[in-house]
Coordinates of C-alpha atoms in Angstrom, one line a residue:
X1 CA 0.0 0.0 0.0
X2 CA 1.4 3.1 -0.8
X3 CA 1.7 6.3 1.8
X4 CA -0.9 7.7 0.3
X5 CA -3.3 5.0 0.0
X6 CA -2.4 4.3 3.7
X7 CA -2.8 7.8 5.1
X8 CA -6.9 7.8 2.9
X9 CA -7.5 3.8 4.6
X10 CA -9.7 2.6 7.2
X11 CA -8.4 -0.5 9.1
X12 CA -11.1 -2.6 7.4
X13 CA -9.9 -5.7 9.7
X14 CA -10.3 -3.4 13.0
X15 CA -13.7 -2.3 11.9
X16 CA -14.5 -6.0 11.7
X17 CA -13.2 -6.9 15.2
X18 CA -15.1 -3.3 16.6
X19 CA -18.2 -3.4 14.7
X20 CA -18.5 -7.4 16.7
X21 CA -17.7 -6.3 19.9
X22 CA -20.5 -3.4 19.8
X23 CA -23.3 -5.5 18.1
X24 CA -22.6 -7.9 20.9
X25 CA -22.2 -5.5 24.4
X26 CA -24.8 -3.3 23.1
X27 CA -27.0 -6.7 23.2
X28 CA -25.8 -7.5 26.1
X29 CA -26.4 -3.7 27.2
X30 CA -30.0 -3.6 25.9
X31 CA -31.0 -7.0 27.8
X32 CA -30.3 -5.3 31.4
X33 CA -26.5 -5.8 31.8
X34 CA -25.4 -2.1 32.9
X35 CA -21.7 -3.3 33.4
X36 CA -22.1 -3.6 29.5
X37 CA -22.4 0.0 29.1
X38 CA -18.6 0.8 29.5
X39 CA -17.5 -1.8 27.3
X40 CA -19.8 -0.5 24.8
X41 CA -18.7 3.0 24.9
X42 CA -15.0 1.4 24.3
X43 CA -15.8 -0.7 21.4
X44 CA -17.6 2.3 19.3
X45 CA -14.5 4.4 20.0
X46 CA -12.2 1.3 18.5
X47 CA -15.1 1.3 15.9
X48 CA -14.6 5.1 15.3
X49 CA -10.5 4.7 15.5
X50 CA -10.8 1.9 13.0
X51 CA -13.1 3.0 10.3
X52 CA -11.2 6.9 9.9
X53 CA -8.3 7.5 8.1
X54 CA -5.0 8.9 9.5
X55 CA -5.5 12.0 7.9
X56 CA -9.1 12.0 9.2
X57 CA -8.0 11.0 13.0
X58 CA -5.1 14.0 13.0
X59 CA -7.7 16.3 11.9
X60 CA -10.0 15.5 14.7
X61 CA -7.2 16.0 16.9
X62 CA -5.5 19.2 15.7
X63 CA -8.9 21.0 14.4
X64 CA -12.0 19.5 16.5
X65 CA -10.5 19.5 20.0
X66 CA -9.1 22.6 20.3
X67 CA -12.1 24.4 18.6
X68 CA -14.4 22.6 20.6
X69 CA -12.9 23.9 24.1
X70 CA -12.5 27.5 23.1
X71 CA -16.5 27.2 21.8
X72 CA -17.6 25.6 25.4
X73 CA -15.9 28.4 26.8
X74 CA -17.7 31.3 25.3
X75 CA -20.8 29.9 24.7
X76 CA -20.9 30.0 29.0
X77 CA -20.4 33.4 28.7
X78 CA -22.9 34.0 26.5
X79 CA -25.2 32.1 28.7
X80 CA -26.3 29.5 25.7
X81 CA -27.3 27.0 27.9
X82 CA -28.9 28.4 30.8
X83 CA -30.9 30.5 27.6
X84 CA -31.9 27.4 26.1
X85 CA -33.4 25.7 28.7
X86 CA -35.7 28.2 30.1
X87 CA -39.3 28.4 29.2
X88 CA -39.6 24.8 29.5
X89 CA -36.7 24.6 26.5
X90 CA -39.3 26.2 23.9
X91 CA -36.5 26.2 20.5
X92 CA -35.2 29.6 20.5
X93 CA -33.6 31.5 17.8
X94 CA -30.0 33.1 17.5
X95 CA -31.6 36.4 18.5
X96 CA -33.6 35.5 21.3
X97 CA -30.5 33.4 22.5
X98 CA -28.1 36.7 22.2
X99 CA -30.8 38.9 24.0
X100 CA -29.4 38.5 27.6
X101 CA -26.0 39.5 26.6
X102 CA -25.9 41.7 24.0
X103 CA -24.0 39.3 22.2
X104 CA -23.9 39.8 18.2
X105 CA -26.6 37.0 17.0
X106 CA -23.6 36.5 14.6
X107 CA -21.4 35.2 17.1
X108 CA -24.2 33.8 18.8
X109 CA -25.0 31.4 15.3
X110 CA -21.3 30.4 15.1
X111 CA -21.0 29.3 19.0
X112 CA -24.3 27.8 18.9
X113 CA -23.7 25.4 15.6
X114 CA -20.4 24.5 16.9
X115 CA -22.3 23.5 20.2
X116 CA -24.6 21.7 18.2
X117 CA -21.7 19.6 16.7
X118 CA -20.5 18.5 19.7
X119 CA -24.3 17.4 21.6
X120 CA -24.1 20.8 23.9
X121 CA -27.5 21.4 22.0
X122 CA -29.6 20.4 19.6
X123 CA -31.0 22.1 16.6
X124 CA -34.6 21.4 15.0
X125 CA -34.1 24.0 12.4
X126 CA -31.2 26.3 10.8
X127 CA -31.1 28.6 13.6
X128 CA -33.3 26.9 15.8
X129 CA -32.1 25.7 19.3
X130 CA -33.2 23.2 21.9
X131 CA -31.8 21.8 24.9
X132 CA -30.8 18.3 25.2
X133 CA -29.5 16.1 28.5
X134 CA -26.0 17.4 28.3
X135 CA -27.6 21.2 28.0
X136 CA -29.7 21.0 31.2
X137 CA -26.7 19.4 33.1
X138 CA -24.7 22.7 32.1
X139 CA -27.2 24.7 32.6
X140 CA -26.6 25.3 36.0
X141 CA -23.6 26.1 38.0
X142 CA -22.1 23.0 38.9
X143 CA -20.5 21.3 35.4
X144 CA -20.0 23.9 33.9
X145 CA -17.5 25.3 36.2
X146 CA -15.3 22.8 34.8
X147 CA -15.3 24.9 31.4
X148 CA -14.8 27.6 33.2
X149 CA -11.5 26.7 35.9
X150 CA -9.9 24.6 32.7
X151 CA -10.3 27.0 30.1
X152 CA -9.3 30.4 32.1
X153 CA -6.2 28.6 34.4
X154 CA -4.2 28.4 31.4
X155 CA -5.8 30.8 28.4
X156 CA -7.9 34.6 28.5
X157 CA -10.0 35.8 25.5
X158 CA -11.7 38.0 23.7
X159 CA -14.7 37.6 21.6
X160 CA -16.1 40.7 20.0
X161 CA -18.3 40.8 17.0
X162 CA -16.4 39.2 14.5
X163 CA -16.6 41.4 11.8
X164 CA -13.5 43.6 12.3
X165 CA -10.3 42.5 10.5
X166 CA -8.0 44.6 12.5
X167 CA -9.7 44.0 15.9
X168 CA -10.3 40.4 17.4
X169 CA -9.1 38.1 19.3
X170 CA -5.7 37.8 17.0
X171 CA -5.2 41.1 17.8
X172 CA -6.0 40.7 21.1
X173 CA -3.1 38.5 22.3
X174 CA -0.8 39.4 20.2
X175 CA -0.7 43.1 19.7
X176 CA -0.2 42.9 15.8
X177 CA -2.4 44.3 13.0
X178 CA -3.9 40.6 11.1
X179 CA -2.2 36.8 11.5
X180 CA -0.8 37.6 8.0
X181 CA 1.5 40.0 9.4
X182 CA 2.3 37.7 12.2
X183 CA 3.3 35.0 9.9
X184 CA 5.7 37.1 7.9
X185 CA 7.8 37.4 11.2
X186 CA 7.6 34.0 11.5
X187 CA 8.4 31.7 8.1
X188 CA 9.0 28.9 10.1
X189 CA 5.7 28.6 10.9
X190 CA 4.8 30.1 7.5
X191 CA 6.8 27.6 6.0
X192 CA 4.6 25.0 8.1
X193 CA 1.6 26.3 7.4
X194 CA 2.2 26.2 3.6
X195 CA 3.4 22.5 4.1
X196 CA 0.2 21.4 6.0
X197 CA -2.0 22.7 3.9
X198 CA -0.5 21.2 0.4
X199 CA -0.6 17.7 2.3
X200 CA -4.1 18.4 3.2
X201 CA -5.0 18.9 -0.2
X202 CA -3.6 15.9 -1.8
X203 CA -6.2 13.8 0.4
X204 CA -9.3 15.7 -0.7
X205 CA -11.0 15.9 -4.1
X206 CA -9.2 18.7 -6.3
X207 CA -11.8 21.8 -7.2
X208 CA -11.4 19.8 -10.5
X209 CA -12.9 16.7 -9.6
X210 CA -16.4 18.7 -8.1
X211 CA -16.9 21.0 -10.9
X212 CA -17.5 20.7 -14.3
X213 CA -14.6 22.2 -15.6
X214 CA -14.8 21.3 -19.6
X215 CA -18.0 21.8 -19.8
X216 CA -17.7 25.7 -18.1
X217 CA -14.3 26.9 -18.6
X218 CA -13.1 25.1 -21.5
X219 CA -15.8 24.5 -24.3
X220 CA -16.5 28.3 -25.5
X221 CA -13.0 29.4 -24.7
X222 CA -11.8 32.0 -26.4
X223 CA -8.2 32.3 -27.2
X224 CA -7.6 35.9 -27.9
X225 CA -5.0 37.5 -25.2
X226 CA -6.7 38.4 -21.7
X227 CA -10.0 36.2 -22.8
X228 CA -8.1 33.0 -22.6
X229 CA -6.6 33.9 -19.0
X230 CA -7.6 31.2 -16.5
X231 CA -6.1 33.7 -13.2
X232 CA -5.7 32.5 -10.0
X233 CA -6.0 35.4 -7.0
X234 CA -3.9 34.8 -4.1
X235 CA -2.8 30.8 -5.3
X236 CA 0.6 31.1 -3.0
X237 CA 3.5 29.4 -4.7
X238 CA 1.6 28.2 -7.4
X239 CA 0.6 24.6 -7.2
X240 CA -2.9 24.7 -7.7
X241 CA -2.2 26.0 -11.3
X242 CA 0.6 23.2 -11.4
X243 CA -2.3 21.0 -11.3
X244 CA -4.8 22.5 -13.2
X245 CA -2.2 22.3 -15.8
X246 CA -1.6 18.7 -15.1
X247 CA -5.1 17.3 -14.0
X248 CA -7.0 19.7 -17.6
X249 CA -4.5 19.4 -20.5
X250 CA -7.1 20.6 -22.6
X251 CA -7.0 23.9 -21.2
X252 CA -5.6 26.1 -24.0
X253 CA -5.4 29.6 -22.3
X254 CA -2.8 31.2 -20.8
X255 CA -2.5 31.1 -16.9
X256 CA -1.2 33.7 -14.5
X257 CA -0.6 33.7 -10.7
X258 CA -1.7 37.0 -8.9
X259 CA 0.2 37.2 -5.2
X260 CA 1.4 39.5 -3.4
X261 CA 5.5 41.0 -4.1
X262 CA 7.1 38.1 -1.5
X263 CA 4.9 35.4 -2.1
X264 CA 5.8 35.9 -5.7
X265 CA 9.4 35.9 -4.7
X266 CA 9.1 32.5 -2.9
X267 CA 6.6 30.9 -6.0
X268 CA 7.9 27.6 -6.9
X269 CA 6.5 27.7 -10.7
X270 CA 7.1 30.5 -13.5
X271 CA 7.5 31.0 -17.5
X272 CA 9.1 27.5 -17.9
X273 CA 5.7 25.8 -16.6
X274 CA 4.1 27.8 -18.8
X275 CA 2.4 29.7 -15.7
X276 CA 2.7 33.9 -16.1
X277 CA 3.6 35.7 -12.7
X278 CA 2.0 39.2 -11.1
X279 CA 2.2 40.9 -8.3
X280 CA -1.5 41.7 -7.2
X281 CA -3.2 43.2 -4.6
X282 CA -6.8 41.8 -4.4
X283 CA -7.8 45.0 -2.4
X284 CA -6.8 47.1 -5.6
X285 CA -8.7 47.0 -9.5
X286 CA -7.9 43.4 -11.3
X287 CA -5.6 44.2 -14.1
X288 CA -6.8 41.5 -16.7
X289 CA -10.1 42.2 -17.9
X290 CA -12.9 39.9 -19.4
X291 CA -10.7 36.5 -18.0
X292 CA -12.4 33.2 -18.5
X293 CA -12.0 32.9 -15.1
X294 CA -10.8 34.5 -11.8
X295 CA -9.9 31.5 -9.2
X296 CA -10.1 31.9 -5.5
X297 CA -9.0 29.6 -3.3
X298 CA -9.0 29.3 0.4
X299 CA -8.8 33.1 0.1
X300 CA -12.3 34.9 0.8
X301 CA -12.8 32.8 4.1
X302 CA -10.2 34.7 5.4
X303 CA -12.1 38.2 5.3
X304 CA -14.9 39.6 6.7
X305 CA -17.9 40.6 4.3
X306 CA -16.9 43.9 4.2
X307 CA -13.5 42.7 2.8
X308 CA -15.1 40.0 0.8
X309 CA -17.1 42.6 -1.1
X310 CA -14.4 45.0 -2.5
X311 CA -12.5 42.1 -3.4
X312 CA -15.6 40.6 -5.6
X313 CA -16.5 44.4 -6.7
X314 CA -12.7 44.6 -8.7
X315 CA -14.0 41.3 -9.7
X316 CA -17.1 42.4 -11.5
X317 CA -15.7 45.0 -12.7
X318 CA -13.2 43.2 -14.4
X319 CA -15.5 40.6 -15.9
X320 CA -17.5 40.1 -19.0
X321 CA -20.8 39.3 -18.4
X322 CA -21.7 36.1 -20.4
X323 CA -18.5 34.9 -20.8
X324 CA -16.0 35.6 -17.5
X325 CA -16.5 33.4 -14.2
X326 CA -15.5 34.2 -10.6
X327 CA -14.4 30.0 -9.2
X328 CA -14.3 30.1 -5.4
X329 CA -12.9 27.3 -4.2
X330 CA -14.1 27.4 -0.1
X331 CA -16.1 25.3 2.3
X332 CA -20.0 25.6 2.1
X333 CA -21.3 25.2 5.4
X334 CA -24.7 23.4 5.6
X335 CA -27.3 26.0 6.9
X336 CA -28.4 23.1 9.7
X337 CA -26.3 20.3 11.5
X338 CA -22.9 21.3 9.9
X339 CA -19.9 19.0 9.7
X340 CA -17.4 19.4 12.9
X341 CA -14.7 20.2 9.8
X342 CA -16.2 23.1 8.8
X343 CA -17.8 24.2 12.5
X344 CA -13.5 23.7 13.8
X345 CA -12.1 25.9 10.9
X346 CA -14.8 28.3 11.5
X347 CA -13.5 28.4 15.2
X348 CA -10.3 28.6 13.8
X349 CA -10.9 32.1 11.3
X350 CA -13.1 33.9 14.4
X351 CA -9.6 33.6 16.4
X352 CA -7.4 34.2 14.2
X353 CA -8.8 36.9 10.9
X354 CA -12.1 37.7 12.6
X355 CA -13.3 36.1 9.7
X356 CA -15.6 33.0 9.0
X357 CA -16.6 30.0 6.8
X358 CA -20.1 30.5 5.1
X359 CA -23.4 28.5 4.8
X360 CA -24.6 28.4 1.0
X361 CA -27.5 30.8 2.4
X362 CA -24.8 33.2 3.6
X363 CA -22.8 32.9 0.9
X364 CA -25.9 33.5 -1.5
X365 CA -26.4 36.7 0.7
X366 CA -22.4 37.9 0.0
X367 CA -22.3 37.2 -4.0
X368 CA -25.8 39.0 -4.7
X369 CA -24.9 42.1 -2.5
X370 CA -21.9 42.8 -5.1
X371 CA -24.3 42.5 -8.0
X372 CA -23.2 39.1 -8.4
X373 CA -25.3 35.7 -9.4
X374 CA -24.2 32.3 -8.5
X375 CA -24.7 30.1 -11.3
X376 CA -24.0 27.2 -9.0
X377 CA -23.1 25.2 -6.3
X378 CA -20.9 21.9 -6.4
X379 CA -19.6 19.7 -3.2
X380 CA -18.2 16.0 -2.8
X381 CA -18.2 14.7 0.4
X382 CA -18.8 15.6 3.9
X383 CA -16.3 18.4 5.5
X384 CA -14.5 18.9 2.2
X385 CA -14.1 22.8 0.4
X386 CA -16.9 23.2 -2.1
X387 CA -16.7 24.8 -5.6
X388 CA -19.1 28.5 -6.3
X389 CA -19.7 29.1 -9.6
X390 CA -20.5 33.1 -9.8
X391 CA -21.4 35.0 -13.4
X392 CA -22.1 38.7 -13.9
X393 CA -26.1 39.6 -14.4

């Protein structure tokens, strides 16, 4: 088995020898043994080690966990639970559960779905709460002081409404303008972060394999100059145009990486790969006009709307309606019960860029306030980035 084969396999023999154990203690269980109970709970962990994948068990470790701690930890102060189980646990929306604060409903929706993914609450409706056993038990004061004492003994926050790029809880502890910055005085961890994330991709479906890409972006190409430009906005080195230019041979435009001045310096493609470099600013007016398509990767969840909308109004402005396409390639939260992957890195951009990851509805909300349409939709499995498809009216 090759590493990468290994690193994308269940143990099917494990899930075998687990799936036995729990059909046979929760029998056992069920038929008025309660010493069962325990064994059960540690054959459907085996079960749950056994049938993820390595890449899927380090996730859960280095995305899940620590998400889920900080989430516990501010959703007691903005007195989620105690909220949800008054009035005889009526469901209650984000508003009505931000009311005794103050809180943003904003931050409220983000704390409360991530409490939904871990059984804090349950949810019978997007944006619909209800209390469940584990809510009433931290309801009151008792258990839920452990969140508190565990949390705050080592860690302080800061949780404003996250729609300020220059002032959350980044900023907070670490007296710097955005994580960006931060990261520039630090390449080894730059360095790191650039590694992860290529690995990362190389065990999830490529934008290419969700989206139609012939049948958008290839048939109907025009190869005159800037018409034939596939661009991609922000792509780092330049790998994913390395594999676009592998994985869609057909492709017969030119293709041009837009970064900024010293991720341009660091790119690890150029001329000889047939891939054009430019340094870009995508707060600034897009220099190629009417592309066949402007490419955005792992780039918009980073901002706030605010930010989100200048950089998609250089965007239209650059476009030609009919013809150009703005590709975001992003996660697509689901609007009710969202996967932990998506809940954790949303977690992940409050901290860090006081920025989010976006349900279809929301993202729906972003593209048509720039003027924008999406044309579509596309997503492969659960907790993977999804592919927006967005034209000009």
């Amino acid at each position: 088995m090759s590493g990468k084969e290994f690193e994308n396999s269940p143990d099917i023999d494990g899930v075998a020898r687990a799936l036995s154990q729990v059909t046979l203690q929760g029998d056992t269980f069920l038929h008025g043994d309660t010493e069962a109970r325990q064994k059960l709970i540690a054959s459907a962990k085996e079960l749950v080690a056994a049938a993820e994948t390595p890449v899927e068990a380090l996730l859960w470790h280095t995305w899940a966990l620590p998400t889920r701690t900080v989430a516990a930890r501010v959703a007691v102060d903005l007195k989620l639970f105690e909220t949800t189980v008054q009035d005889d646990g009526r469901p209650k929306t984000n508003e009505e559960l931000a009311a005794p604060t103050g809180a943003s409903p904003a931050l409220v929706k983000r704390i409360s779905r991530a409490c939904v993914s871990m059984h804090m609450l349950d949810e019978k409706g997007p944006g619909l709460y209800v209390p469940n056993r584990l809510t009433h038990l931290l309801s009151g004061p008792g258990f839920v002081g452990s969140i508190i004492h565990l949390f705050d003994i080592t860690q302080e926050y800061r949780f404003p409404k996250p729609d300020n790029a220059l002032d959350g809880p980044f900023q907070y502890a670490n007296g710097i303008g955005t994580a960006f910055e931060w990261l520039a005085n630090h390449p080894e961890v730059f360095q790191a972060f650039y590694s992860y994330v290529h690995a990362l991709r190389k065990h999830r479906p490529s934008w290419t394999d969700i989206y139609p890409v012939h049948e958008k972006l290839v048939n109907g190409l025009k190869l005159d100059g800037d018409a034939s430009v596939f661009v991609d906005i922000g792509g780092g080195t330049g790998q994913i145009l390395q594999d676009f230019r592998a994985d869609i041979p057909e492709y017969r435009g030119r293709l041009v990486l837009q970064e900024i001045p010293e991720v341009i310096a660091a790119a690890t493609v150029g001329p000889d790969d047939g891939i054009e470099l430019q340094v870009h600013d995508f707060f600034t007016p897009q220099p190629i006009k009417g592309a066949r398509a402007y490419f955005l990767r792992s780039c918009l969840h980073d901002w706030p709307d605010e930010q989100c909308r200048t950089i998609l109004g250089h965007l239209k402005d650059a476009m030609e309606p009919g013809y150009s396409k703005i590709i975001i390639s992003d996660a697509v939260m689901a609007d009710e019960k969202a996967t932990w992957q998506h809940v954790a890195l949303d977690i992940f951009m409050i901290a860090q860029l006081s920025a989010q990851e976006r349900t279809e509805s929301e993202w729906h909300a972003l593209v048509e306030s720039c003027g924008l349409k999406i044309a579509g939709i596309y997503n492969k499995g659960e907790g993977n980035e999804g592919v927006v498809e967005i034209v000009a009216e």
